[in-house]
mmCIF file of C-alpha atoms in Angstrom:
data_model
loop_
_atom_site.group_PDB
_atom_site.id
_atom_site.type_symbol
_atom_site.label_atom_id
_atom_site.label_comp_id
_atom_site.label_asym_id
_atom_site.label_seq_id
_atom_site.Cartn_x
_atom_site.Cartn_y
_atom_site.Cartn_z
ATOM 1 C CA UNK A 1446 174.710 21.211 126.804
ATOM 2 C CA UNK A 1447 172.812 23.839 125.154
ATOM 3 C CA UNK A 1448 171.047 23.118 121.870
ATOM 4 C CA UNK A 1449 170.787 25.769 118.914
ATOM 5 C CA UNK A 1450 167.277 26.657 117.924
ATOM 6 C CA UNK A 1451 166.984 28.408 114.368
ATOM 7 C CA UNK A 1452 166.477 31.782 115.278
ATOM 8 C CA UNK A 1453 170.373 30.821 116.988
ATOM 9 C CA UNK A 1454 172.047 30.072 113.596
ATOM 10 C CA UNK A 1455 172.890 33.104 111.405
ATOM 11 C CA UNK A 1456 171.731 33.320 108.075
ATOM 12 C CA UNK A 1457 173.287 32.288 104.851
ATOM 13 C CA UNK A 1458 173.678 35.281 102.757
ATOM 14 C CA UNK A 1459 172.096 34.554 99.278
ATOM 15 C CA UNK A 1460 174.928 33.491 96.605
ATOM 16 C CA UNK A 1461 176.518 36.190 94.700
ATOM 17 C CA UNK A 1462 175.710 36.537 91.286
ATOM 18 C CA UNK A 1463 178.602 35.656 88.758
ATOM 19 C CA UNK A 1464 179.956 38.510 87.165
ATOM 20 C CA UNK A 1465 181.710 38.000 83.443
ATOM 21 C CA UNK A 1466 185.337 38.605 84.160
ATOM 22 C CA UNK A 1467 186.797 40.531 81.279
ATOM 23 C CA UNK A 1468 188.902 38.352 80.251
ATOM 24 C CA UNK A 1469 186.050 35.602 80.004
ATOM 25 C CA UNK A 1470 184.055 37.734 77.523
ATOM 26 C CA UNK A 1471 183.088 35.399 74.231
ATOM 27 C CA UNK A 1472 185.787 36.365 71.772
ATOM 28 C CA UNK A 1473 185.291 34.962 67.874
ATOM 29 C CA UNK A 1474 186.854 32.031 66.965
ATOM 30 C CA UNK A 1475 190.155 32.343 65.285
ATOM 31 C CA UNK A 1476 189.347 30.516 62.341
ATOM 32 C CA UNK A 1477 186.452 32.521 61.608
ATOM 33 C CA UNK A 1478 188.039 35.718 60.256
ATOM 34 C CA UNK A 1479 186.128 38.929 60.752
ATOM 35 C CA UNK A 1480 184.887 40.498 58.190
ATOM 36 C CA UNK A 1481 185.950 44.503 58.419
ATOM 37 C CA UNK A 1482 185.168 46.747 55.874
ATOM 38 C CA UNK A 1483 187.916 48.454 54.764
ATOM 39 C CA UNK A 1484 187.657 51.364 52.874
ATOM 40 C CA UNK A 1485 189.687 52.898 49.503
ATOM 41 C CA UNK A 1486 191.529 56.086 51.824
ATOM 42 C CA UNK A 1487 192.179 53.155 54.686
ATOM 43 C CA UNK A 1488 193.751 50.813 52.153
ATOM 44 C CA UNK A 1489 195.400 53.922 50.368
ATOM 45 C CA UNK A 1490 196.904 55.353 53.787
ATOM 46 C CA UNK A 1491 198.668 51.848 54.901
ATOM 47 C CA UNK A 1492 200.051 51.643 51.626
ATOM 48 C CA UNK A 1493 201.307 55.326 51.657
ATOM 49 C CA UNK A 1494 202.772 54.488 55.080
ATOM 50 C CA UNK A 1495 204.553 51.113 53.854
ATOM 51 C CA UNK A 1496 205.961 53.165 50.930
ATOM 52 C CA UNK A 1497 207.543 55.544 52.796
ATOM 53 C CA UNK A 1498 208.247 53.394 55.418
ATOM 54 C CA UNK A 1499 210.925 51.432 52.573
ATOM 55 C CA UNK A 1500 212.070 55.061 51.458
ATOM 56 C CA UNK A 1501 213.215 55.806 54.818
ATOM 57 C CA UNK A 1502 215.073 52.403 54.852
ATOM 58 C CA UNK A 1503 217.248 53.208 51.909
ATOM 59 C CA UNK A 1504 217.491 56.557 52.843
ATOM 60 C CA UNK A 1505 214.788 58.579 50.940
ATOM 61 C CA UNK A 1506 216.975 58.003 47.875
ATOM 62 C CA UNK A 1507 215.380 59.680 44.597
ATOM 63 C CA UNK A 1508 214.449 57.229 41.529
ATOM 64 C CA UNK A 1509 212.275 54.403 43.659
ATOM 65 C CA UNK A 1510 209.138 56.169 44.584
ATOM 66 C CA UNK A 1511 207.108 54.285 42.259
ATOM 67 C CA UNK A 1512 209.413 51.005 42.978
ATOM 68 C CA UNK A 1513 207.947 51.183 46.880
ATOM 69 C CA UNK A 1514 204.651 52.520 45.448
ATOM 70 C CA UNK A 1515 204.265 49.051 44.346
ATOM 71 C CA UNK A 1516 205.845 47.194 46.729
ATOM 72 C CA UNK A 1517 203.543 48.465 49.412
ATOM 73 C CA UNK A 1518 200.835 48.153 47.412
ATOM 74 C CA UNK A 1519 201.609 44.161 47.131
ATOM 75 C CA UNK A 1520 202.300 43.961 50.552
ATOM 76 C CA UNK A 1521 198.932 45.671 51.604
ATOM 77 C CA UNK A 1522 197.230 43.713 49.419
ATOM 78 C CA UNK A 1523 198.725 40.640 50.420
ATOM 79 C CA UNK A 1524 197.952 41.024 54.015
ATOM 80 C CA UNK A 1525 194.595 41.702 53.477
ATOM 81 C CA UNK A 1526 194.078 38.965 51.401
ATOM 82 C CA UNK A 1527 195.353 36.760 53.955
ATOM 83 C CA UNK A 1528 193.546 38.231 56.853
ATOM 84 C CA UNK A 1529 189.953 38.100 54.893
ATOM 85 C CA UNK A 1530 190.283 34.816 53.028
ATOM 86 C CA UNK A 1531 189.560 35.450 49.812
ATOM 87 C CA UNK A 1532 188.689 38.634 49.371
ATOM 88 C CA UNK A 1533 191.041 41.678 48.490
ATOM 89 C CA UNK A 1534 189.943 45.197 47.164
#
């Protein structure tokens, strides 16, 4: 019975280093809301959108432009407030 000297036993490749996945990449925690700047034309333009966004839903009827000025303007508001704590332009 032959017996297996070292030279005999093939060599154990080094072990791989771990590469982060993507998906395993340190994300913030959800209740720790990050803090964007947002800026008066970016606030202005998503409220522009949402108003004419509700004009096309009633049909761009005339007489409500400032109605869904203000609407949108709430609901921007609103869902910046609640995304950023506290703190609304």
């Amino acid at each position: 019975m032959a017996t297996r000297r070292p030279s005999d036993v093939p060599a154990k490749s080094p072990p791989a280093r771990e590469v982060p996945r993507p998906s395993a990449r340190v994300r913030p925690s959800p209740s720790e809301p990050s803090r964007l700047a947002l800026t008066p034309e970016a606030r202005r333009t998503m409220i522009a959108e949402g108003a004419y966004l509700r004009a096309e839903r009633r049909g761009f009827a005339p007489g409500y432009e400032e109605e869904d000025w203000l609407a949108a303007e709430a609901e921007v508001d609103a869902l910046l407030k609640a995304r950023h704590g506290s703190t609304s332009q």
